[in-house]
PDB file of C-alpha atoms in Angstrom:
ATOM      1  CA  UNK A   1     -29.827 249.569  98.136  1.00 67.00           C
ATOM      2  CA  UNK A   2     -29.293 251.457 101.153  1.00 73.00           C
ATOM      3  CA  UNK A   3     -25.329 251.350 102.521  1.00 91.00           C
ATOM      4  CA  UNK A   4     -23.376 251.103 105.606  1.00 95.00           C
ATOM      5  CA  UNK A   5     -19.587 251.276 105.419  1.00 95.00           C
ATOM      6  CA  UNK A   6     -17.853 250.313 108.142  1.00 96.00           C
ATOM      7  CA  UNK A   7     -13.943 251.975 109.301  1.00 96.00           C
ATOM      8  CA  UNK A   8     -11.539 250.349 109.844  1.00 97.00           C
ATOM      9  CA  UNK A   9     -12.370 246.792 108.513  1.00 96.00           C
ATOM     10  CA  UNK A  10      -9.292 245.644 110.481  1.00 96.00           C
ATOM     11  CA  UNK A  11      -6.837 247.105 113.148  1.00 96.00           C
ATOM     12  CA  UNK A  12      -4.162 246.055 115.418  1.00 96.00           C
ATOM     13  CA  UNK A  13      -2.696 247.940 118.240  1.00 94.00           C
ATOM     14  CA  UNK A  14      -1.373 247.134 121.559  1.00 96.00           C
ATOM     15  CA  UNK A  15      -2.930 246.950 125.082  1.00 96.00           C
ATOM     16  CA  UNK A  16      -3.958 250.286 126.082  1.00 96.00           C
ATOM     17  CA  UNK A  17      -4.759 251.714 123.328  1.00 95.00           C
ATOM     18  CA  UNK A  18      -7.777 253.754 122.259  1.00 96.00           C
ATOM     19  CA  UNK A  19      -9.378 252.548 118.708  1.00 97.00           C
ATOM     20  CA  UNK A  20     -12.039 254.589 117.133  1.00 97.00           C
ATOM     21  CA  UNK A  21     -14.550 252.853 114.717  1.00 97.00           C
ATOM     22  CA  UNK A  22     -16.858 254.906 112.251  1.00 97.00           C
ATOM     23  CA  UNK A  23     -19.890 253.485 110.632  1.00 96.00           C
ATOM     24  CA  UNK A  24     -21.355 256.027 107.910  1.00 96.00           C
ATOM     25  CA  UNK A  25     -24.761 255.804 106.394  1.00 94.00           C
ATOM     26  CA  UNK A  26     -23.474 256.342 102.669  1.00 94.00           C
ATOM     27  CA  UNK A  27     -27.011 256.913 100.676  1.00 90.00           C
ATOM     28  CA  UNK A  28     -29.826 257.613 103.361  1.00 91.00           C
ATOM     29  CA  UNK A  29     -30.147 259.906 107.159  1.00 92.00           C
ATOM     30  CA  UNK A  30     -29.856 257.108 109.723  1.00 91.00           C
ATOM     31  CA  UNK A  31     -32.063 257.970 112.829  1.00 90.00           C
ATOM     32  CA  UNK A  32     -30.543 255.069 115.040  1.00 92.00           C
ATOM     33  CA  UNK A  33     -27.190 253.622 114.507  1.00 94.00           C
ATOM     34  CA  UNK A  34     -26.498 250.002 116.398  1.00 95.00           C
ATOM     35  CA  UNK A  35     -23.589 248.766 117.647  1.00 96.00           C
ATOM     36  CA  UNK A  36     -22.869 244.350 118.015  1.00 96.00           C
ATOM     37  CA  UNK A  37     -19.728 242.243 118.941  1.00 96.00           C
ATOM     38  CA  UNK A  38     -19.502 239.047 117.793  1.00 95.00           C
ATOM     39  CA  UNK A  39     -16.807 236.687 119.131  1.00 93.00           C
ATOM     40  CA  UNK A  40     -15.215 233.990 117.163  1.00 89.00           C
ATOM     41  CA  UNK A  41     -17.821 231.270 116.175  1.00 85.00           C
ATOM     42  CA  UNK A  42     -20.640 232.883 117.691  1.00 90.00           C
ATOM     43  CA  UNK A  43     -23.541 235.242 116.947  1.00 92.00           C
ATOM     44  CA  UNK A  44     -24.373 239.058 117.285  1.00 94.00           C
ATOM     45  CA  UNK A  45     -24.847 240.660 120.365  1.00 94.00           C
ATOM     46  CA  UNK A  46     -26.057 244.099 120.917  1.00 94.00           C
ATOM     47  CA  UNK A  47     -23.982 246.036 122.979  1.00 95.00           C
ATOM     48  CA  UNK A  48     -25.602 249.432 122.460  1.00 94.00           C
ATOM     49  CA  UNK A  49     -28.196 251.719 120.732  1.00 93.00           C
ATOM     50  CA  UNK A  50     -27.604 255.004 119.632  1.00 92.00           C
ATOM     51  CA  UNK A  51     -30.000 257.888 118.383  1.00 88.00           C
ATOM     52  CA  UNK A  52     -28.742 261.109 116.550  1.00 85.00           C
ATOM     53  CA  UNK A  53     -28.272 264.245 119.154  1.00 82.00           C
ATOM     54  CA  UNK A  54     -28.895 261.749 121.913  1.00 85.00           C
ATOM     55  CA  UNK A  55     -27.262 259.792 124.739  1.00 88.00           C
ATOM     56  CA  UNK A  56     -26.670 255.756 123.522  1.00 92.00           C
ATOM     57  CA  UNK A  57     -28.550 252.953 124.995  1.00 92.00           C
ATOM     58  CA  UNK A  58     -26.441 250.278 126.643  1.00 94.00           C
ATOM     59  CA  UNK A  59     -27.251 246.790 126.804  1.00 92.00           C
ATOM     60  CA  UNK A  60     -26.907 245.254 130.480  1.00 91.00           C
ATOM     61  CA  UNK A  61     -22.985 244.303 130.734  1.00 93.00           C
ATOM     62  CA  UNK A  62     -21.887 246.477 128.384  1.00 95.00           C
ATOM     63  CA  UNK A  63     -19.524 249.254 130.429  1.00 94.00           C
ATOM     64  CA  UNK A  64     -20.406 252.396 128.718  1.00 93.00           C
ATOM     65  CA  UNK A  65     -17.546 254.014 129.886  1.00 94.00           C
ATOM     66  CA  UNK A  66     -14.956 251.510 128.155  1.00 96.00           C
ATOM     67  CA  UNK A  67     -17.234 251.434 124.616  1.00 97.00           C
ATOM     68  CA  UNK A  68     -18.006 255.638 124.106  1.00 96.00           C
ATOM     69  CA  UNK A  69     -20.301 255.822 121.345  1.00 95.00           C
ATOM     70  CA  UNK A  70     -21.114 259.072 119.720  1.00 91.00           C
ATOM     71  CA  UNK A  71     -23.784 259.963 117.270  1.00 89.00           C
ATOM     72  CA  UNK A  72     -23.450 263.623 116.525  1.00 82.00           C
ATOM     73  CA  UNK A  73     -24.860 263.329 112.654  1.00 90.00           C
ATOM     74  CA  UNK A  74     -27.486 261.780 110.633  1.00 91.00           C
ATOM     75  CA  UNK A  75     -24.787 259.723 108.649  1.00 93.00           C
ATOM     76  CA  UNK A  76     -21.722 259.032 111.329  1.00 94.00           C
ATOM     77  CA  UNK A  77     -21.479 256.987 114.908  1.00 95.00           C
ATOM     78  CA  UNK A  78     -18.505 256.098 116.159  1.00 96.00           C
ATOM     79  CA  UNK A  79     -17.504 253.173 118.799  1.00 97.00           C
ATOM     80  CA  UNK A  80     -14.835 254.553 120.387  1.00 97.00           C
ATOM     81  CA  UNK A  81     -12.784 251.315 122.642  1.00 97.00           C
ATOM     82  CA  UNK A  82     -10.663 253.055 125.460  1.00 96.00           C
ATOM     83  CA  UNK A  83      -7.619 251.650 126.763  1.00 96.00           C
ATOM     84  CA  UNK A  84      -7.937 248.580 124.952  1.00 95.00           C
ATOM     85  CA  UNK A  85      -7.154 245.051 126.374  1.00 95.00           C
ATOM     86  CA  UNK A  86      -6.515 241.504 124.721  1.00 95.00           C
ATOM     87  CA  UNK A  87      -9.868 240.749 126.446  1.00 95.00           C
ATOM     88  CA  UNK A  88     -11.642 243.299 123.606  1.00 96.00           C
ATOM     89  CA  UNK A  89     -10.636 241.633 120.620  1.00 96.00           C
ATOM     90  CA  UNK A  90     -13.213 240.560 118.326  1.00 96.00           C
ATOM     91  CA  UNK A  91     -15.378 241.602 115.347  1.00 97.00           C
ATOM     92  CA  UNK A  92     -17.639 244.998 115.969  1.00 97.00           C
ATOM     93  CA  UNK A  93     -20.177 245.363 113.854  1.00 97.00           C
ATOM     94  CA  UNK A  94     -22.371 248.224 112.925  1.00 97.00           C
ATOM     95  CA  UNK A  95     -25.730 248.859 111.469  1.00 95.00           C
ATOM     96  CA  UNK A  96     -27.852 252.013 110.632  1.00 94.00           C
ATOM     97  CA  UNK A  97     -31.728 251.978 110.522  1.00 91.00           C
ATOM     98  CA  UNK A  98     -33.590 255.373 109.063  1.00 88.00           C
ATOM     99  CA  UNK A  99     -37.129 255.235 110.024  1.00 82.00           C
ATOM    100  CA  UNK A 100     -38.460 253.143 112.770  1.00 77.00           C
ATOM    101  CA  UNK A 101     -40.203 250.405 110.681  1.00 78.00           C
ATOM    102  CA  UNK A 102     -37.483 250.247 108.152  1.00 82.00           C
ATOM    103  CA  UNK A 103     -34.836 247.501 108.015  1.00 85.00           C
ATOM    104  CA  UNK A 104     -31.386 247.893 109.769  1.00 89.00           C
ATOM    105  CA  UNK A 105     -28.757 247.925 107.049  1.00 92.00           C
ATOM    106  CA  UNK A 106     -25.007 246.311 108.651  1.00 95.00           C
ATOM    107  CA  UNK A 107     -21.928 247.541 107.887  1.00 95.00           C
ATOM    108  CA  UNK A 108     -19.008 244.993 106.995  1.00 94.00           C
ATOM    109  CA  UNK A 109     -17.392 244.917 110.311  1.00 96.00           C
ATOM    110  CA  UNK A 110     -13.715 245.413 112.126  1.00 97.00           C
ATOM    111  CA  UNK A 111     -11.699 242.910 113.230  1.00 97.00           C
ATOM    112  CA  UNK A 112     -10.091 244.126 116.117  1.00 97.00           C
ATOM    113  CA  UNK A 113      -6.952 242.607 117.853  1.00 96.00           C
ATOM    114  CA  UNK A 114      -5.285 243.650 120.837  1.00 96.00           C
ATOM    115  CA  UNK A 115      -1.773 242.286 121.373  1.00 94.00           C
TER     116      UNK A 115
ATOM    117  CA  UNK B   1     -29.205 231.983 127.872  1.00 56.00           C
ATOM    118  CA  UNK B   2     -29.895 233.135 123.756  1.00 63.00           C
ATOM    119  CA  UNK B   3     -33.515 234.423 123.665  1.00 81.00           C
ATOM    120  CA  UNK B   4     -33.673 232.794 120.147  1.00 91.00           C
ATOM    121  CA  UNK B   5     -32.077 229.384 119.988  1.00 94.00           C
ATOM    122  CA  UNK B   6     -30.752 227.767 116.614  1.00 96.00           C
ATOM    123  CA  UNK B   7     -30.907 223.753 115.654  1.00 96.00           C
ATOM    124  CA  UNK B   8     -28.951 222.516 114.493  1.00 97.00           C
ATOM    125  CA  UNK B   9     -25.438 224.505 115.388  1.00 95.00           C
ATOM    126  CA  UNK B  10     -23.609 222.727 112.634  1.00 96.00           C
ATOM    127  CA  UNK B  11     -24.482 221.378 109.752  1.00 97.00           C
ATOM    128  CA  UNK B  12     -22.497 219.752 107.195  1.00 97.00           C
ATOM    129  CA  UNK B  13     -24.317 218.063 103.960  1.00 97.00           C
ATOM    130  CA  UNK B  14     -23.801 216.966 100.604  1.00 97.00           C
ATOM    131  CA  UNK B  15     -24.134 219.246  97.676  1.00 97.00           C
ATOM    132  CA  UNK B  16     -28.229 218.590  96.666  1.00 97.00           C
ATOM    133  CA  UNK B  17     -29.045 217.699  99.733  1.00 98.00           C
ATOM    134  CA  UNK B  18     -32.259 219.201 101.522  1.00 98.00           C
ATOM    135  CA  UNK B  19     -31.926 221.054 104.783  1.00 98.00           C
ATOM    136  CA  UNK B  20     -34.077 223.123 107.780  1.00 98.00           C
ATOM    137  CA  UNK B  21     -32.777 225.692 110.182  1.00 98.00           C
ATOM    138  CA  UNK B  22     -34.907 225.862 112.985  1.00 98.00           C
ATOM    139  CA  UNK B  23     -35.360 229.408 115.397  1.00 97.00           C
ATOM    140  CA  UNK B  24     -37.302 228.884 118.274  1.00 95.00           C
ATOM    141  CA  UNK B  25     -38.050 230.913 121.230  1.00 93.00           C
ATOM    142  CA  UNK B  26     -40.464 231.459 124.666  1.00 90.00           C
ATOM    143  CA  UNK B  27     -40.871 234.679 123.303  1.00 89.00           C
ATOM    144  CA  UNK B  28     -43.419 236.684 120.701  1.00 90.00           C
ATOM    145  CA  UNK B  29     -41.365 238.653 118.102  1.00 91.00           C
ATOM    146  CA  UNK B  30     -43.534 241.270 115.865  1.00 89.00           C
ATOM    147  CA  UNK B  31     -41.477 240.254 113.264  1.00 91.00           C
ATOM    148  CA  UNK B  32     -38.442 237.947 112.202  1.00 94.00           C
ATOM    149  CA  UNK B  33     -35.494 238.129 109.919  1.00 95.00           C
ATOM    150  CA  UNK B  34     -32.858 235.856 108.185  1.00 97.00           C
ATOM    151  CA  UNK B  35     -29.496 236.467 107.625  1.00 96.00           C
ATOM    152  CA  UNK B  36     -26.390 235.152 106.231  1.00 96.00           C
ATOM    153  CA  UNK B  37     -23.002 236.261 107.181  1.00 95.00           C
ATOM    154  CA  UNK B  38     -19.527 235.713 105.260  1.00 92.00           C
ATOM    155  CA  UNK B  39     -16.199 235.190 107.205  1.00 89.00           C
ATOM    156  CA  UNK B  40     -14.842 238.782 107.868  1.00 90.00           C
ATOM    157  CA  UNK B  41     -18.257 240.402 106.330  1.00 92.00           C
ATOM    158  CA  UNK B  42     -21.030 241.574 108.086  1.00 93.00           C
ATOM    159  CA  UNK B  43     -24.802 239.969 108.001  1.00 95.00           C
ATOM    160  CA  UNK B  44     -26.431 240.369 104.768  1.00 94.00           C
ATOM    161  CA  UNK B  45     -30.633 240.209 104.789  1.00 93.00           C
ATOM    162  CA  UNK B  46     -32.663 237.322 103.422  1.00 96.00           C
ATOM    163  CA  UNK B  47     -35.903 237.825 104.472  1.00 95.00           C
ATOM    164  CA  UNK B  48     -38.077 239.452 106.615  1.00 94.00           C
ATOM    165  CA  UNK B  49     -41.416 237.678 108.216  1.00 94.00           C
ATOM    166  CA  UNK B  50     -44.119 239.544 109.955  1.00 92.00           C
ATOM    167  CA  UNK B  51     -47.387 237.915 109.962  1.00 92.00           C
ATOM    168  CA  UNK B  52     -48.064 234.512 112.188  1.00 93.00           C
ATOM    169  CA  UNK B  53     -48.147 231.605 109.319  1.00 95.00           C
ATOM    170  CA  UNK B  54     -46.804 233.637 107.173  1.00 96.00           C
ATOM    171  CA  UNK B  55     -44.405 231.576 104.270  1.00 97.00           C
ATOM    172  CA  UNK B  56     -42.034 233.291 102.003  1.00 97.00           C
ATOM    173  CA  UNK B  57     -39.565 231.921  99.373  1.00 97.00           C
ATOM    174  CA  UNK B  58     -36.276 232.769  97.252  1.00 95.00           C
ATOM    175  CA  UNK B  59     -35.406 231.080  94.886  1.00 96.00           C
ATOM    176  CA  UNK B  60     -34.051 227.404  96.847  1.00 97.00           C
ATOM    177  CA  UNK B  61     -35.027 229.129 100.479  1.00 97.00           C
ATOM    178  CA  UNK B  62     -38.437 228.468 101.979  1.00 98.00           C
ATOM    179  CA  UNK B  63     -38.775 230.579 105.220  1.00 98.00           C
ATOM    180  CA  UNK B  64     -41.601 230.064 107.579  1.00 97.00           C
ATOM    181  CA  UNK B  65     -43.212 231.925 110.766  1.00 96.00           C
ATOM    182  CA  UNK B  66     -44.812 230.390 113.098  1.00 95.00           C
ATOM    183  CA  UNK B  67     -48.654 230.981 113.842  1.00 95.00           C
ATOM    184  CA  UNK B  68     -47.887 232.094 117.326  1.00 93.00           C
ATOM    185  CA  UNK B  69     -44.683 234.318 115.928  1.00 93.00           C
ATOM    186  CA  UNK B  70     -42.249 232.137 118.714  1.00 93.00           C
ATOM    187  CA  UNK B  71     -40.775 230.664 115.891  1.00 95.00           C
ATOM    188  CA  UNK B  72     -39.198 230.094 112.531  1.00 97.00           C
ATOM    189  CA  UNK B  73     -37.669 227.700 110.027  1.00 98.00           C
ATOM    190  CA  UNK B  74     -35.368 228.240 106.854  1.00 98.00           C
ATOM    191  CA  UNK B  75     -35.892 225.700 104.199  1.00 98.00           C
ATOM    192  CA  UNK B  76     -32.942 225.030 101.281  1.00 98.00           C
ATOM    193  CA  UNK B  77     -33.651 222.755  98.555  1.00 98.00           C
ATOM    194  CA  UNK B  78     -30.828 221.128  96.640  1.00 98.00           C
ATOM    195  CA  UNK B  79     -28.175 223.333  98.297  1.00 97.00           C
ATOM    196  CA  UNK B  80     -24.943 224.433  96.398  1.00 97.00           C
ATOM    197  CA  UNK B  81     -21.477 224.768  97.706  1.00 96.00           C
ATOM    198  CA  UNK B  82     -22.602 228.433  97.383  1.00 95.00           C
ATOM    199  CA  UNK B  83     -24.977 228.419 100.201  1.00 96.00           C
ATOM    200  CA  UNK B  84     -21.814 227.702 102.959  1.00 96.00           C
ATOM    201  CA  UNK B  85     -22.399 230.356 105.860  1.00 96.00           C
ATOM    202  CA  UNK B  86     -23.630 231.099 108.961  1.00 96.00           C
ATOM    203  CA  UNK B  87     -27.321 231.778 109.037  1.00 97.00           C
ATOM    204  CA  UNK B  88     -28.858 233.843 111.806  1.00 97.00           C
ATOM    205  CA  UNK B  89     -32.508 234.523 112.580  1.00 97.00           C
ATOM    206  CA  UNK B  90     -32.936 237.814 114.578  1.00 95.00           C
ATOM    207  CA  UNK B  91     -36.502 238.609 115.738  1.00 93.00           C
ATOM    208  CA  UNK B  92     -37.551 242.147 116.849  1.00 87.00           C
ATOM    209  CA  UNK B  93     -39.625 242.452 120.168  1.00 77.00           C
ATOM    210  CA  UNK B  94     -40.183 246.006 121.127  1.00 62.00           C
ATOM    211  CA  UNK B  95     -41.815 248.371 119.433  1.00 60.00           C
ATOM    212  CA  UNK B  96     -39.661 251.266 121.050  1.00 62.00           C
ATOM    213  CA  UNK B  97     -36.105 250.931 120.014  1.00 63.00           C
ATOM    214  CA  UNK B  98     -36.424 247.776 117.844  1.00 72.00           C
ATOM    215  CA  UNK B  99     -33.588 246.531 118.383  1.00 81.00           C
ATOM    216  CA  UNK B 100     -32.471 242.951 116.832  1.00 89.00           C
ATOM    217  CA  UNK B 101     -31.839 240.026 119.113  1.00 91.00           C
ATOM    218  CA  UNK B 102     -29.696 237.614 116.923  1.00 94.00           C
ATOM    219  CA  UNK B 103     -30.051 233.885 117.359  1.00 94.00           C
ATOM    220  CA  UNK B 104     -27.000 231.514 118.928  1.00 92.00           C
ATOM    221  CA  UNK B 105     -26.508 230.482 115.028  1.00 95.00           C
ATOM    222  CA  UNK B 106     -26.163 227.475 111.721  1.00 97.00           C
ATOM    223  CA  UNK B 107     -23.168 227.130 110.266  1.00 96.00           C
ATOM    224  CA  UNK B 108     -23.826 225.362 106.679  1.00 97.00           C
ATOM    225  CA  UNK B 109     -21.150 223.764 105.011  1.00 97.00           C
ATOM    226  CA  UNK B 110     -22.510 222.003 101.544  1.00 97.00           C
ATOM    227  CA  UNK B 111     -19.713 220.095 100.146  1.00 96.00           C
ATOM    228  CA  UNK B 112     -19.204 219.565  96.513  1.00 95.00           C
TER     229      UNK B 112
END
């Protein structure tokens, strides 16, 4: 089956720092890559969509300038989290869809703290 | 407010015990999917429902759609202690982006 891998699966680092996540498509071209946060003990929410060669979506409350999300390939998006706080730790979560009417296929997450 | 709520939140039962998740919403989805997610992992996919009425099972898990698409159920039968997890129903609405919109949530604990 289709895979999504997910880097860094976890990462520490201290307020104010920039943390770059990659989700790769491993084994198919992924047209639109989507990016969720899920706090402790509750569910996914979408923070942003993201086509290859184009501009990402951003869900209403999501500051696009603190979450930079890049899709320059068919196989690689990255969530990039500038100047970090305590207030952005939790689990990111990616997943990577090829054609419209095909499934979304999620990566394994990162855990991210800020201290 | 969660476009899709989740009943129950928690649920904790006795191993071979029967069970139903329940995923309702105001809103039509074109089609509806069940998930269940590790600690630490991301979600992994059940099932996918598309047509209103539509029933589909695996193995122990009986998943319904509703005939109006607002809603869905997930049936176990006899769970194991291997079923423990959070299970999330995420419908899609629009036909442009399709994005996902998760549900608040059941986190199944089947005790030995």
């Amino acid at each position: 089956g289709a895979v999504v891998s997910q880097h860094p699966s976890w990462v520490i680092c201290k307020s104010g720092t920039s943390v770059k996540i990659e989700c790769r498509s491993l084994d198919f071209q992924a047209t639109t890559m989507f990016w969720y946060r899920q706090f402790p003990k509750q569910s996914l929410m979408l923070m942003a969509t993201s086509n290859e060669g184009s501009k990402a979506t951003y869900e209403q409350g999501v500051e696009k300038d603190k979450f930079l999300i890049n899709h320059a390939s068919l196989t690689l998006s990255t969530l990039t989290v500038t100047s970090a706080h305590p207030e952005d730790s939790s689990f990111y979560i990616c997943s990577a869809r090829g054609r419209e009417n095909q499934p979304q296929h999620f990566g394994d997450g990162t855990r991210l703290s800020i201290l | 407010t969660q476009l899709l709520e989740q009943s129950p939140q928690f649920l904790s039962i006795q191993e071979g015990e029967n069970l139903t998740v329940y995923c309702n919403s105001s809103s039509v989805f074109s089609s509806l999917q069940w998930y269940r997610q590790e600690p630490g992992e991301g979600p992994v996919l059940l099932v996918t429902v598309v047509t209103g009425g539509e029933v589909k099972k695996l193995k122990r898990l009986t998943f319904q759609f509703g005939d109006a698409r607002k809603d869905s159920s997930l049936h176990i039968t006899a769970a194991q202690p291997g079923d423990t997890g959070l299970y999330l129903c995420a419908g899609v609405r629009d036909t442009g982006r399709r994005a996902l919109t998760f549900g608040s949530g059941t986190r199944l604990q089947v005790q030995p």
